[in-house]
Amino acid sequence: MSGEKSLNFIEEIVEEDIKEGKYANIVTRFPPEPNGYLHIGHAKAICLNFGLTREYPGYTNLRFDDTNPVTEETEYVDSIKADIKWLGFEWKNEHYTSDYFEQLYEFAVRLIRKGLAYVDDSTPEEIAEGKGTPTTPGAASPYRERSVEENLSLFKEMREGKYKDGEKVLRAKIDLTDANMQMRDPLMYRIKHAHHHRTGDEWCIYPMYDFAHGQSDSIENITHSICTLEFVPHRPLYDWFIDKLEIFPSHQYEFARLNLSYTVMSKRKLLQLVNEKIVSGWDDPRMPTISAFRRRGYTPESIRNFCDRVGVQKRENLIDLSLLEFFIREDMNKKALRRMAVLDPVKLVITNYPEGKTEEMETENNPEDPAAGRRTIPFSRELWIEREDFMEDPPKKFFRLGPGRAVRLKSAYIIQCIGFKKDDKGNIAEIHAEYLPQSRSGHDSSGMKVKGTIHWLSIPHAKKAEVRLYDRLFKVEDPANAEGDFKEHINPDSLQIIPNAFIEPSLANSEPDEHFQFIRKGYFYLDKDSTTNNLVFNRTVTLKDTWAKEKNKE
RNA sequence: UGCCCGGUGGUGUAACGGUAGCACAACAGAUUUUGGUUCUGUUUGCCCAAGUUCGAAUCUUGGCCGGGCAACCA
């Protein structure tokens, strides 16, 4: 295989189907339930489904699987559409399973007529008991042998609202002894006197997912119906419905869902984090949702590249968070404008620099992209530098400031530390240094070489901003499968707010959608909480930090 | 204990009977006015056992291990 891209197993199937002439065009669909926000796991499914119809002739539908009115809301419909578009994909048709309710009802009637479905008055407990266990066969319900006529009229009455929630259900009549639990007379319809986000109060019976999903695929002529592994045992049931109903044979293929380390991926758990206010909302930048990644400063490209790289397979997986971080760093390195910001300031006084003097220092916006241009930054006698860039008693490998040590101020002068002051509590309050006038950036005739370069801001010129630093939401790699409740593993330091960070003047006019690198600190993105008077920056991701590793070795 | 799915370096993912490769991570070095970027190099792997074959990660059989299935959820 010389340089050819290797295909995943679904692409292989599609390619084979097209080659054999089974289909001239393929149709796929992305079928979210509007009961939560989309997460990075959905992104994988989106890239797969929409990606397939980019590579091969055909199209992809968006279908909202809205068969459970109790949990579904229009807010979720809107967020899902926005997220798919943001990721860069377009659907051909927008459908809702609820659009097929009448058709599905008719399908159910058809099965009753064939003697393949019956109304059951049993309680949920009785039905559960009647299903048996994986190792013991189930037993028939006493209502299993009702006549077609009786079933027809009872089902009609169910629809008409004659019964209360839970009083009756419609079940498929298959085989209570099947080794596959899904085939033991599964429920097709249940009664729910609930308001539906689209059909309102028109219906009081709703189809189960298992009776809606496959048929909806069939109605839309979906050729390759792609879903996750947990539905593998359901496939024989879908095939059974298709066979008995004699409708378009859509085929289901299953892949392993994406798991990401240090987070959770189930909508139920994410909803808990939102409802219990552990995070500020579905788009809290610590969440693994698409809207959270967007807010945090991730780009569609980075997420698509990530999804490409993780591949499509049937084995369980737990992807390293560092892989996702690699892709956003890769993208940001090309795009982000470099800026100076001091997050934890300490004052530096250049004692031999004239008081009141200001110089404009020129510097590049992005060393990786000359087209990004250059800008100037004001320099003066008193500067903010990062507290961690000074050590009173530094080790040999510390290439920053310490008594007697010299560093380059990025795009400005080389300075040498000549002393420092402490406050009452023993904290460093002020650092004193002298600069080398001949060492000005771009005009350096000092002949001096220094090992380190640090960032800085002129105190009289610096502006303030709020900066939010995020870390992984959980302390353990796989919180969902860790000992105890997943919430016990929340990382208490996942959010650090710096209300008064300093930023360079040019940053004061930041526009939304601009990505920045705060030099030596990481990539940052303007948060939606920003106002003209109070800019808020989210840290998208840190830079790789080999010094941090070096420090940890001790 | 029934049925189904799956096991390739630390994590992902290739190989389609013919030299186990790629990415991330890790480690070492070079370059660097970001301890970033870039570049170079290194470590680490076919779940086990039999069989078929000149040759097996790949095919067969048996084991072992992991996951899923018994919601009026999807």
XYZ file of C-alpha atoms (C1' of nucleotides) in Angstrom:
628
model
C 0.000 0.000 0.000
C 2.054 2.942 -1.232
C 0.944 6.118 0.469
C -2.714 5.306 0.075
C -4.919 6.237 2.942
C -6.071 3.100 4.661
C -9.813 2.758 5.023
C -11.692 2.112 8.214
C -14.024 -0.882 8.225
C -17.102 1.174 7.396
C -15.398 2.875 4.467
C -14.422 -0.563 3.258
C -18.037 -1.691 3.366
C -19.216 1.422 1.532
C -16.520 1.105 -1.088
C -17.429 -2.526 -1.637
C -21.153 -1.735 -1.871
C -20.528 0.919 -4.492
C -18.096 -1.235 -6.446
C -20.564 -4.092 -6.559
C -23.311 -1.748 -7.688
C -25.417 -2.361 -4.598
C -25.899 1.384 -4.372
C -25.034 4.158 -6.812
C -25.310 6.710 -4.007
C -25.191 6.264 -0.296
C -27.351 7.943 2.318
C -26.240 8.340 5.908
C -27.740 10.240 8.791
C -26.787 11.735 12.094
C -29.596 10.935 14.551
C -29.197 12.824 17.855
C -31.837 12.818 20.544
C -32.540 16.453 21.498
C -32.081 15.854 25.205
C -28.655 17.368 25.739
C -25.779 19.125 24.043
C -23.486 17.393 21.583
C -20.111 16.279 22.903
C -16.791 15.301 21.392
C -18.040 11.716 21.053
C -20.833 12.981 18.820
C -18.220 14.871 16.841
C -16.694 11.525 15.952
C -20.068 10.246 14.729
C -20.687 13.474 12.819
C -17.303 13.346 11.103
C -17.916 9.715 10.222
C -21.413 10.120 8.790
C -20.866 13.407 7.005
C -17.328 12.445 6.024
C -18.574 9.347 4.236
C -20.801 11.328 1.909
C -17.975 13.711 1.161
C -15.801 10.834 0.028
C -18.535 8.899 -1.748
C -21.551 9.977 -3.795
C -24.593 10.574 -1.656
C -25.788 12.754 1.174
C -26.345 12.895 4.915
C -29.533 13.763 6.763
C -29.947 15.235 10.176
C -32.699 13.469 12.071
C -33.782 14.304 15.578
C -34.787 11.132 17.360
C -37.518 12.724 19.410
C -39.578 9.807 20.657
C -39.436 10.685 24.347
C -41.254 13.986 25.004
C -40.337 13.979 28.675
C -36.625 14.673 28.154
C -36.546 16.554 24.882
C -36.488 20.285 24.304
C -36.220 22.791 21.473
C -33.186 24.398 23.131
C -31.293 21.212 22.448
C -32.454 21.089 18.823
C -31.045 24.567 18.258
C -27.719 23.871 19.949
C -27.267 20.644 18.009
C -27.804 22.356 14.672
C -25.421 25.156 15.589
C -22.736 22.697 16.640
C -22.914 20.625 13.455
C -22.663 23.743 11.319
C -19.776 25.045 13.359
C -17.949 21.770 12.843
C -18.272 22.499 9.139
C -20.927 20.081 7.955
C -24.194 20.532 6.114
C -27.096 18.160 6.137
C -29.255 17.512 3.125
C -32.595 17.133 4.924
C -33.656 18.001 8.413
C -36.022 15.380 9.741
C -37.687 14.511 13.012
C -38.827 11.082 14.036
C -41.952 12.853 15.258
C -42.731 13.636 11.610
C -43.157 9.901 11.144
C -45.492 9.292 14.090
C -48.512 8.692 11.840
C -46.518 6.399 9.582
C -45.109 4.503 12.551
C -48.594 4.107 13.973
C -49.654 2.616 10.678
C -46.654 0.246 10.765
C -47.774 -0.896 14.204
C -51.305 -1.527 12.985
C -49.879 -3.526 10.120
C -48.008 -5.784 12.515
C -51.097 -6.238 14.676
C -53.026 -7.285 11.579
C -50.352 -9.851 10.829
C -50.704 -11.189 14.342
C -47.188 -9.972 15.158
C -48.002 -7.442 17.867
C -50.277 -7.342 20.886
C -51.500 -5.024 23.593
C -50.250 -6.030 27.015
C -51.914 -4.881 30.255
C -49.113 -6.165 32.461
C -47.289 -3.856 34.835
C -43.674 -2.919 34.125
C -42.604 -5.322 36.858
C -44.614 -8.180 35.372
C -43.191 -7.507 31.933
C -39.652 -7.414 33.271
C -40.231 -10.702 35.037
C -41.771 -12.224 31.951
C -38.640 -11.470 29.963
C -36.572 -13.863 32.061
C -32.845 -13.371 32.353
C -30.010 -13.811 29.888
C -29.610 -17.393 31.053
C -33.249 -18.314 31.616
C -36.046 -18.080 29.073
C -38.956 -15.724 29.552
C -42.634 -16.610 29.917
C -45.606 -15.490 27.877
C -47.808 -12.698 29.144
C -51.439 -13.692 29.803
C -52.442 -11.081 27.190
C -50.213 -12.482 24.491
C -52.945 -14.394 22.673
C -55.483 -11.605 22.270
C -57.239 -11.590 18.917
C -56.235 -9.270 16.116
C -59.540 -7.433 16.436
C -59.153 -6.909 20.157
C -55.585 -5.694 19.746
C -56.613 -3.348 16.972
C -59.338 -1.761 19.032
C -57.265 -1.577 22.221
C -54.379 0.054 20.372
C -56.793 2.550 18.855
C -58.132 3.313 22.313
C -54.602 3.780 23.571
C -54.102 6.424 20.952
C -57.413 8.035 21.796
C -56.339 8.552 25.370
C -58.635 6.072 27.085
C -55.859 4.789 29.292
C -53.504 6.226 31.815
C -49.721 6.236 31.571
C -48.353 2.755 32.023
C -51.706 1.023 31.845
C -51.042 -0.717 28.553
C -48.243 -1.167 26.051
C -47.951 -2.552 22.568
C -45.437 -5.357 22.201
C -43.998 -7.217 19.271
C -44.854 -10.916 19.288
C -41.542 -12.618 18.633
C -40.006 -15.177 20.978
C -39.787 -15.090 24.760
C -37.090 -17.759 24.711
C -34.722 -16.096 22.249
C -31.133 -16.065 23.464
C -31.077 -12.408 22.410
C -32.965 -10.465 25.059
C -33.963 -7.845 22.510
C -36.155 -10.372 20.743
C -38.217 -11.297 23.824
C -41.375 -9.445 22.804
C -39.937 -5.922 22.988
C -42.153 -2.929 23.643
C -43.186 -0.922 20.609
C -45.433 1.746 22.113
C -46.029 3.179 25.556
C -48.581 5.656 26.874
C -47.272 9.060 27.930
C -49.686 11.911 28.414
C -46.891 14.388 27.889
C -46.398 17.527 25.831
C -44.065 16.970 22.897
C -41.747 19.750 21.762
C -43.061 19.486 18.208
C -46.310 17.541 18.105
C -47.696 19.231 21.209
C -50.595 17.250 22.662
C -51.519 15.467 19.488
C -50.249 12.139 20.767
C -50.436 10.347 24.072
C -48.720 7.212 22.841
C -45.116 7.319 21.720
C -43.057 4.715 19.883
C -40.047 3.246 21.630
C -36.672 4.015 20.099
C -36.430 0.416 18.913
C -39.663 0.675 16.995
C -38.890 4.128 15.591
C -35.253 4.210 14.714
C -34.923 1.446 12.157
C -38.156 2.372 10.445
C -37.141 6.020 10.267
C -33.903 4.961 8.580
C -35.971 2.895 6.206
C -38.368 5.741 5.409
C -35.379 7.942 4.572
C -33.716 5.232 2.509
C -30.637 5.318 4.654
C -28.214 2.863 3.050
C -25.676 2.794 5.871
C -27.138 3.341 9.285
C -24.204 3.895 11.591
C -24.462 3.740 15.345
C -22.528 2.717 18.430
C -21.737 -0.754 19.710
C -24.435 -1.020 22.363
C -26.991 -1.396 19.583
C -25.419 -4.485 18.077
C -27.899 -6.849 19.769
C -30.762 -4.652 18.569
C -29.869 -5.174 14.928
C -31.746 -8.515 14.588
C -34.838 -6.760 15.906
C -34.559 -3.930 13.376
C -34.069 -6.495 10.647
C -37.125 -8.356 11.908
C -39.293 -5.227 11.713
C -38.000 -4.442 8.236
C -38.676 -7.979 7.114
C -42.214 -8.182 8.525
C -43.105 -4.688 7.356
C -41.534 -5.319 3.945
C -39.921 -1.906 3.809
C -36.590 -0.565 2.525
C -33.789 -2.623 4.055
C -31.528 -0.141 5.742
C -28.420 -1.804 7.184
C -26.942 -0.946 10.515
C -23.202 -0.890 11.224
C -21.784 -0.319 14.661
C -18.551 1.307 15.825
C -17.004 1.913 19.246
C -17.891 5.205 20.850
C -15.167 7.685 21.684
C -13.932 7.911 25.250
C -11.600 10.695 26.315
C -9.404 10.539 29.376
C -10.103 12.783 32.362
C -13.699 13.422 31.409
C -17.069 11.724 31.163
C -19.030 11.265 27.986
C -22.525 10.224 28.949
C -25.251 12.805 28.522
C -26.796 11.654 31.776
C -23.618 12.466 33.684
C -23.032 15.720 31.840
C -26.596 16.763 32.631
C -25.910 16.036 36.293
C -22.872 18.325 36.248
C -25.054 21.055 34.766
C -28.076 20.539 37.013
C -26.014 20.329 40.166
C -24.136 23.480 39.174
C -20.792 21.756 39.312
C -20.146 23.529 36.032
C -21.709 26.773 34.840
C -23.640 25.185 31.986
C -23.415 22.883 28.991
C -20.857 25.216 27.451
C -18.705 25.612 30.549
C -15.240 25.437 28.972
C -14.327 22.441 31.122
C -17.101 20.324 29.621
C -16.372 17.922 26.746
C -19.247 19.375 24.736
C -18.700 20.884 21.342
C -20.068 24.209 22.512
C -17.650 24.170 25.444
C -14.667 23.466 23.210
C -15.778 26.279 20.919
C -16.085 28.680 23.843
C -12.711 27.618 25.142
C -11.055 28.402 21.820
C -10.811 25.054 20.075
C -11.289 25.241 16.319
C -13.413 23.019 14.073
C -10.244 22.005 12.214
C -8.573 20.782 15.368
C -11.569 18.691 16.336
C -11.961 17.262 12.837
C -8.281 16.349 12.704
C -8.617 14.714 16.073
C -11.612 12.663 14.938
C -9.704 11.608 11.844
C -6.774 10.467 13.880
C -8.682 8.420 16.454
C -10.133 6.321 13.673
C -13.208 4.125 13.576
C -13.125 0.668 15.103
C -15.074 -1.799 17.165
C -12.752 -2.089 20.121
C -13.274 -0.138 23.311
C -10.909 2.775 23.652
C -9.830 5.539 25.968
C -8.138 8.298 24.030
C -5.449 10.364 25.656
C -6.504 13.942 26.257
C -3.000 14.888 25.089
C -3.927 13.825 21.567
C -6.728 16.396 21.428
C -4.379 18.977 22.911
C -1.811 18.183 20.270
C -4.262 19.039 17.495
C -5.357 22.348 18.956
C -1.737 23.338 19.591
C -0.845 22.383 16.060
C -3.626 24.568 14.687
C -2.985 27.454 17.069
C 0.730 27.524 16.374
C -0.090 28.439 12.788
C -2.909 30.860 13.546
C -2.652 32.500 16.943
C -1.358 36.045 17.246
C 1.401 36.338 19.821
C 0.764 38.773 22.640
C 2.288 39.602 25.994
C 0.314 39.035 29.164
C 1.454 38.754 32.752
C -0.805 36.556 34.824
C 0.942 36.661 38.189
C 2.781 39.984 38.243
C 5.769 41.164 40.198
C 7.360 44.560 39.710
C 10.684 44.906 37.946
C 12.535 48.236 38.071
C 15.313 48.945 35.582
C 17.381 51.232 37.718
C 19.597 52.608 34.966
C 16.735 53.348 32.577
C 15.640 56.996 32.537
C 12.487 57.815 34.461
C 9.636 58.952 32.268
C 11.205 57.554 29.103
C 9.152 55.315 26.803
C 10.281 53.333 23.778
C 8.219 51.426 21.231
C 9.583 47.932 20.755
C 8.814 46.199 17.502
C 7.976 42.514 17.445
C 6.406 39.856 15.251
C 2.749 38.818 15.561
C 3.536 35.237 14.709
C 7.016 33.855 14.052
C 5.396 30.952 12.148
C 3.599 33.307 9.795
C 5.369 36.461 8.549
C 2.124 37.507 6.850
C 0.651 38.086 10.309
C 2.729 41.261 10.412
C 4.442 43.147 13.206
C 3.424 45.507 15.989
C 5.008 47.646 18.677
C 4.867 47.344 22.441
C 5.658 50.234 24.808
C 8.666 49.814 27.084
C 9.538 51.835 30.162
C 11.506 51.838 33.411
C 8.985 49.879 35.467
C 7.689 46.575 34.214
C 5.485 43.693 35.230
C 7.081 40.317 34.876
C 5.869 36.876 35.848
C 6.477 36.030 39.500
C 7.616 32.537 38.542
C 10.332 34.002 36.328
C 12.342 35.022 39.374
C 13.922 32.866 42.019
C 15.787 34.097 45.033
C 17.993 31.035 45.039
C 17.672 29.439 41.617
C 19.052 26.036 40.634
C 21.599 25.782 37.845
C 19.079 24.809 35.185
C 16.780 27.766 35.867
C 17.303 30.000 32.825
C 15.464 33.009 34.197
C 16.016 35.791 36.680
C 17.800 35.494 40.015
C 20.365 37.553 41.867
C 23.181 38.341 39.411
C 21.496 36.491 36.547
C 20.826 37.974 33.134
C 17.920 37.382 30.771
C 16.571 38.875 27.587
C 13.312 40.797 27.868
C 11.505 39.522 24.790
C 11.873 41.965 21.888
C 13.654 44.462 24.174
C 16.858 44.559 26.203
C 19.042 42.170 28.090
C 18.880 42.903 31.798
C 20.855 41.738 34.786
C 19.347 41.388 38.231
C 21.105 43.525 40.851
C 18.805 43.054 43.815
C 15.266 42.665 45.141
C 13.005 43.795 47.959
C 10.656 41.765 50.108
C 7.466 42.775 51.863
C 6.643 42.113 55.551
C 5.504 38.616 54.776
C 8.709 37.704 53.045
C 7.294 37.765 49.515
C 9.274 39.267 46.691
C 7.877 42.787 46.261
C 10.215 44.325 43.730
C 13.118 43.204 41.592
C 15.898 45.520 40.549
C 17.910 45.169 37.375
C 20.151 47.092 35.025
C 19.768 46.981 31.280
C 22.384 46.897 28.538
C 21.586 49.819 26.222
C 23.472 48.173 23.322
C 21.416 45.005 23.556
C 18.202 46.351 22.092
C 16.392 43.748 20.065
C 17.360 43.880 16.418
C 20.259 46.241 17.139
C 22.203 44.124 19.568
C 25.888 44.987 19.623
C 26.459 43.938 23.211
C 27.944 40.598 22.271
C 26.226 39.154 25.312
C 24.522 35.751 25.157
C 21.789 34.822 27.590
C 20.072 31.514 28.072
C 16.579 32.759 28.841
C 14.010 35.143 27.440
C 11.047 36.341 29.465
C 7.928 38.345 28.679
C 7.047 41.644 30.325
C 4.665 44.595 30.266
C 5.280 48.291 30.869
C 3.446 49.135 34.090
C 2.062 52.508 32.991
C 0.850 51.083 29.686
C -0.520 47.679 30.732
C -4.264 47.030 30.668
C -6.221 44.731 32.909
C -8.233 41.657 32.005
C -9.772 38.655 33.645
C -8.130 35.372 32.752
C -9.636 31.957 33.343
C -7.301 29.009 33.523
C -8.797 25.579 33.013
C -7.480 22.203 33.911
C -8.955 18.729 33.464
C -12.375 18.367 35.075
C -11.496 15.067 36.744
C -8.487 13.873 38.666
C -8.632 10.319 37.334
C -8.243 9.021 33.810
C -11.542 7.188 33.613
C -13.976 8.743 36.095
C -16.962 6.824 34.748
C -15.329 3.514 35.618
C -13.455 4.576 38.720
C -14.261 3.497 42.252
C -17.339 5.226 43.717
C -19.479 7.975 42.224
C -17.895 9.785 39.308
C -18.384 13.130 41.015
C -16.022 12.122 43.803
C -13.237 12.442 41.269
C -13.873 16.033 40.241
C -10.691 18.078 40.121
C -11.187 20.929 42.626
C -8.620 23.012 40.722
C -10.196 22.695 37.302
C -10.876 26.431 37.176
C -8.623 29.209 38.375
C -9.826 32.753 37.866
C -7.333 35.584 37.703
C -9.428 38.726 38.020
C -6.580 41.162 37.488
C -4.119 39.918 34.962
C -2.178 42.405 32.851
C -2.315 42.440 29.070
C -0.525 44.483 26.466
C -2.389 47.551 25.166
C -3.096 46.091 21.718
C -5.160 43.358 23.352
C -7.652 45.886 24.680
C -9.319 46.019 21.262
C -9.595 42.248 20.860
C -12.360 40.989 18.643
C -14.288 37.816 19.350
C -13.008 34.913 17.263
C -9.376 35.990 17.461
C -7.060 33.382 18.883
C -4.046 34.522 20.847
C -0.941 33.041 22.238
C 0.078 34.728 25.448
C 3.770 34.241 24.989
C 5.153 31.408 27.101
C 1.777 30.928 28.814
C -0.583 29.262 26.386
C -3.328 29.896 23.875
C -6.217 32.137 24.848
C -9.588 33.055 23.458
C -12.023 35.812 24.334
C -14.927 34.532 26.426
C -18.529 35.461 25.771
C -18.706 36.965 29.283
C -16.427 39.780 28.103
C -17.598 43.368 28.153
C -15.805 46.442 26.840
C -14.665 47.292 30.351
C -13.897 43.793 31.440
C -12.251 41.504 28.949
C -12.302 37.832 29.856
C -9.871 35.399 28.294
C -10.176 31.626 28.433
C -7.062 29.552 28.318
C -7.640 27.125 25.474
C -4.599 25.026 26.276
C -1.161 25.572 27.771
C 2.004 25.521 25.723
C 4.088 22.411 26.084
C 6.164 23.002 29.141
C 9.469 21.164 29.347
C 10.550 23.297 32.278
C 7.594 22.006 34.297
C 8.855 18.476 33.668
C 12.374 19.430 34.601
C 11.085 20.906 37.862
C 9.123 17.764 38.671
C 12.204 15.612 38.373
C 13.523 16.893 41.660
C -24.161 -19.447 33.382
C -27.167 -18.006 27.550
C -26.319 -14.817 23.254
C -23.390 -11.041 20.858
C -18.853 -7.950 20.052
C -13.713 -7.285 20.673
C -8.163 -8.181 22.047
C -1.320 -5.166 17.840
C 4.095 -0.638 22.187
C 1.943 3.685 27.676
C -2.542 5.566 24.313
C -4.790 5.330 19.574
C -4.385 3.278 14.776
C -2.236 0.464 10.121
C -1.056 -4.414 7.862
C -5.993 -7.961 4.072
C -0.719 -15.102 4.064
C 5.454 -12.423 2.755
C 10.702 -7.340 6.756
C 5.057 -5.199 12.414
C 4.520 0.850 10.176
C 2.280 5.784 11.569
C 0.564 9.471 15.178
C 0.391 10.994 20.249
C 3.017 10.302 24.779
C 7.898 9.368 27.012
C 13.257 9.898 26.776
C 17.991 11.999 24.623
C 20.281 15.676 21.558
C 20.511 20.046 17.926
C 18.377 24.839 16.800
C 15.756 28.893 19.075
C 15.054 36.547 21.413
C 8.621 31.901 23.576
C 11.994 26.096 28.337
C 7.032 27.321 22.335
C 7.977 25.906 17.161
C 11.301 23.043 14.028
C 14.853 19.017 13.278
C 17.444 14.312 14.625
C 17.600 9.986 17.329
C 15.974 6.224 21.193
C 12.862 2.957 24.221
C 8.445 0.074 24.235
C 3.950 -4.194 20.907
C 1.053 -8.882 17.710
C -3.521 -12.150 24.843
C -2.021 -17.621 25.286
C -1.636 -22.562 23.126
C -2.039 -25.949 19.374
C -2.936 -26.586 14.090
C -2.813 -25.347 8.505
C 1.361 -23.270 5.502
C 7.796 -22.744 2.693
C 5.894 -18.571 5.579
C 0.538 -16.516 10.389
C -0.850 -10.229 13.600
C -3.755 -12.074 9.436
C -6.715 -18.617 8.348
C -8.709 -22.921 11.900
C -9.598 -24.865 16.831
C -9.379 -24.484 22.038
C -8.499 -21.431 26.093
C -7.754 -16.580 28.661
C -9.118 -11.530 29.242
C -12.292 -7.128 28.364
C -17.071 -5.103 26.914
C -22.434 -5.297 25.755
C -27.510 -7.430 26.419
C -32.709 -8.691 31.230
C -35.263 0.759 31.061
C -42.803 1.848 29.504
C -34.326 5.566 28.034
C -31.816 6.307 23.564
